[in-house]
Amino acid sequence: MPEQLCDALGECTDLKPVYRRLLKMALEQLQFLEQQIGQLDQEMAALLNHHRAAVQRLAEVPGLGLDSAQQIIAEVGPTAATFPSEKCLSSWVGACPGYDERAGVSYSNRPPKGNRHMRRLLNQVANAAVKTQGSILGIVYRRSVPATGT
C-alpha cells in the first residue's frame, strides 16, 4: 500500500512542496509505528512461548489466527483460571446482556461495559469465523439469522 501511495503522489505534479513534506513525514511515522508494533508482537510471542500449546490450539479455531490467539491468552490466561465460571468471563468481557428486572419490569438489557479491547477482538474473530467457508460456526450463524427479503 505505501508503494501505491508513493506512485499516486509521484503522478501528482501540482502538489506543493510543503504538502509533499507533510505526506513524507506521515509515511515515515506510519513505518515507524509498524516497526514498533512488530517489535511488540515479537516480545509478546516470546513471553507467551511457554504457553505455545494453548496458543496453537486456540489458533486452530475458525476465525482465529495466531495474533488473535496470542491476544486472548495474554488477556485471559491459558486456562482462564482467574474466572470461576464462563459467566464471570463473559461478564468481564462485556459480552453478556444485562438483565435488570424489578417487580416484573425490565429496566435495562444493555450489556456491561467490560473489557472493550477483548470485546472488539472477539467481535472481529466472530465476523471472520462466520465468513470462513465450511466451518460449523458459519453454518450455525446462518441458521440462526432470519432470512431477509421476499
Short mmCIF file of C-alpha atoms in Angstrom, two decimals:
data_model
loop_
_atom_site.label_atom_id
_atom_site.label_comp_id
_atom_site.label_asym_id
_atom_site.label_seq_id
_atom_site.Cartn_x
_atom_site.Cartn_y
_atom_site.Cartn_z
CA MET A 1 0.00 0.00 0.00
CA PRO A 2 2.76 2.57 0.74
CA GLU A 3 4.21 1.84 -2.71
CA GLN A 4 0.84 2.55 -4.32
CA LEU A 5 0.55 5.77 -2.34
CA CYS A 6 4.04 6.85 -3.42
CA ASP A 7 3.19 6.08 -7.05
CA ALA A 8 -0.03 8.10 -6.83
CA LEU A 9 1.74 11.03 -5.20
CA GLY A 10 4.53 10.87 -7.78
CA GLU A 11 1.98 11.41 -10.53
CA CYS A 12 0.52 14.45 -8.78
CA THR A 13 2.51 17.32 -10.27
CA ASP A 14 0.63 20.25 -8.77
CA LEU A 15 1.19 19.24 -5.11
CA LYS A 16 3.08 21.96 -3.24
CA PRO A 17 6.41 21.03 -1.61
CA VAL A 18 5.12 21.67 1.90
CA TYR A 19 2.33 19.11 1.40
CA ARG A 20 4.80 16.61 -0.06
CA ARG A 21 6.96 17.05 3.04
CA LEU A 22 3.97 16.57 5.35
CA LEU A 23 2.96 13.41 3.49
CA LYS A 24 6.52 12.11 3.65
CA MET A 25 6.59 12.75 7.41
CA ALA A 26 3.26 10.92 7.83
CA LEU A 27 4.55 7.92 5.85
CA GLU A 28 7.75 7.82 7.92
CA GLN A 29 5.69 7.92 11.11
CA LEU A 30 3.49 5.08 9.82
CA GLN A 31 6.57 2.98 9.04
CA PHE A 32 7.97 3.70 12.50
CA LEU A 33 4.70 2.66 14.18
CA GLU A 34 4.55 -0.54 12.12
CA GLN A 35 8.11 -1.33 13.18
CA GLN A 36 7.23 -0.78 16.85
CA ILE A 37 4.12 -2.97 16.55
CA GLY A 38 6.26 -5.71 15.01
CA GLN A 39 8.72 -5.49 17.90
CA LEU A 40 5.90 -5.67 20.46
CA ASP A 41 4.39 -8.67 18.66
CA GLN A 42 7.76 -10.45 18.83
CA GLU A 43 8.11 -9.62 22.51
CA MET A 44 4.59 -10.89 23.24
CA ALA A 45 5.32 -14.10 21.34
CA ALA A 46 8.49 -14.58 23.39
CA LEU A 47 6.61 -14.01 26.65
CA LEU A 48 3.90 -16.49 25.62
CA ASN A 49 6.42 -19.08 24.45
CA HIS A 50 5.81 -21.36 27.45
CA HIS A 51 2.07 -21.33 26.57
CA ARG A 52 2.76 -22.24 22.94
CA ALA A 53 0.50 -25.33 23.01
CA ALA A 54 -2.50 -23.33 24.27
CA VAL A 55 -1.89 -20.60 21.68
CA GLN A 56 -1.65 -23.12 18.83
CA ARG A 57 -4.81 -24.95 19.95
CA LEU A 58 -6.72 -21.70 20.15
CA ALA A 59 -5.38 -20.51 16.79
CA GLU A 60 -6.96 -23.58 15.12
CA VAL A 61 -10.48 -22.26 15.84
CA PRO A 62 -12.07 -20.91 12.63
CA GLY A 63 -11.75 -17.14 12.54
CA LEU A 64 -8.83 -17.05 14.94
CA GLY A 65 -5.26 -16.64 13.86
CA LEU A 66 -2.00 -16.71 15.74
CA ASP A 67 -2.18 -12.99 16.60
CA SER A 68 -5.74 -13.22 17.93
CA ALA A 69 -4.93 -16.34 19.93
CA GLN A 70 -1.91 -14.63 21.50
CA GLN A 71 -4.00 -11.62 22.46
CA ILE A 72 -6.70 -13.79 24.03
CA ILE A 73 -4.18 -15.85 26.01
CA ALA A 74 -2.41 -12.66 27.12
CA GLU A 75 -5.67 -11.15 28.37
CA VAL A 76 -7.42 -14.19 29.85
CA GLY A 77 -4.59 -16.60 30.57
CA PRO A 78 -4.03 -20.09 29.17
CA THR A 79 -6.67 -21.71 31.39
CA ALA A 80 -8.85 -18.71 32.33
CA ALA A 81 -8.29 -19.76 35.95
CA THR A 82 -8.91 -16.21 37.15
CA PHE A 83 -12.59 -16.60 36.38
CA PRO A 84 -14.67 -19.02 38.45
CA SER A 85 -17.14 -19.66 35.62
CA GLU A 86 -17.82 -18.92 31.97
CA LYS A 87 -20.49 -16.44 33.11
CA CYS A 88 -17.89 -14.41 35.02
CA LEU A 89 -15.61 -14.40 31.96
CA SER A 90 -18.37 -13.26 29.60
CA SER A 91 -19.40 -10.58 32.09
CA TRP A 92 -15.78 -9.37 32.32
CA VAL A 93 -15.59 -9.17 28.53
CA GLY A 94 -18.96 -7.42 28.39
CA ALA A 95 -20.45 -9.99 26.04
CA CYS A 96 -23.46 -10.95 28.13
CA PRO A 97 -26.63 -8.90 28.08
CA GLY A 98 -27.60 -7.15 31.26
CA TYR A 99 -30.75 -8.25 32.99
CA ASP A 100 -32.17 -5.78 35.47
CA GLU A 101 -35.71 -6.67 36.45
CA ARG A 102 -37.56 -5.36 39.45
CA ALA A 103 -41.14 -6.26 40.27
CA GLY A 104 -41.59 -7.89 36.86
CA VAL A 105 -40.50 -4.76 34.94
CA SER A 106 -37.35 -4.93 32.81
CA TYR A 107 -35.28 -1.76 33.20
CA SER A 108 -32.19 -2.47 31.17
CA ASN A 109 -30.87 -5.11 28.84
CA ARG A 110 -27.66 -3.30 27.92
CA PRO A 111 -24.50 -5.33 28.26
CA PRO A 112 -21.92 -4.21 30.83
CA LYS A 113 -19.01 -2.09 29.62
CA GLY A 114 -16.47 -4.82 30.26
CA ASN A 115 -13.07 -5.06 28.60
CA ARG A 116 -13.51 -3.16 25.35
CA HIS A 117 -10.29 -4.45 23.75
CA MET A 118 -11.27 -8.06 24.33
CA ARG A 119 -14.84 -7.45 23.19
CA ARG A 120 -13.60 -5.77 19.99
CA LEU A 121 -11.22 -8.68 19.32
CA LEU A 122 -13.95 -11.27 19.87
CA ASN A 123 -16.32 -9.37 17.55
CA GLN A 124 -13.67 -9.35 14.81
CA VAL A 125 -13.00 -13.05 15.34
CA ALA A 126 -16.72 -13.84 15.21
CA ASN A 127 -17.12 -11.96 11.93
CA ALA A 128 -14.13 -13.82 10.47
CA ALA A 129 -15.45 -17.17 11.73
CA VAL A 130 -18.83 -16.62 10.09
CA LYS A 131 -17.16 -15.89 6.77
CA THR A 132 -14.96 -19.00 6.92
CA GLN A 133 -16.29 -21.40 4.29
CA GLY A 134 -17.47 -24.75 5.59
CA SER A 135 -16.99 -24.01 9.28
CA ILE A 136 -19.61 -25.15 11.75
CA LEU A 137 -19.70 -21.64 13.22
CA GLY A 138 -20.73 -20.15 9.88
CA ILE A 139 -23.42 -22.83 9.41
CA VAL A 140 -24.88 -22.24 12.90
CA TYR A 141 -24.83 -18.47 12.32
CA ARG A 142 -26.68 -18.72 9.00
CA ARG A 143 -29.30 -20.97 10.61
CA SER A 144 -29.91 -18.54 13.46
CA VAL A 145 -30.13 -15.35 11.38
CA PRO A 146 -33.57 -14.81 9.91
CA ALA A 147 -33.78 -14.74 6.12
CA THR A 148 -34.15 -11.25 4.68
CA GLY A 149 -36.08 -10.28 1.60
CA THR A 150 -39.28 -11.57 -0.01
#
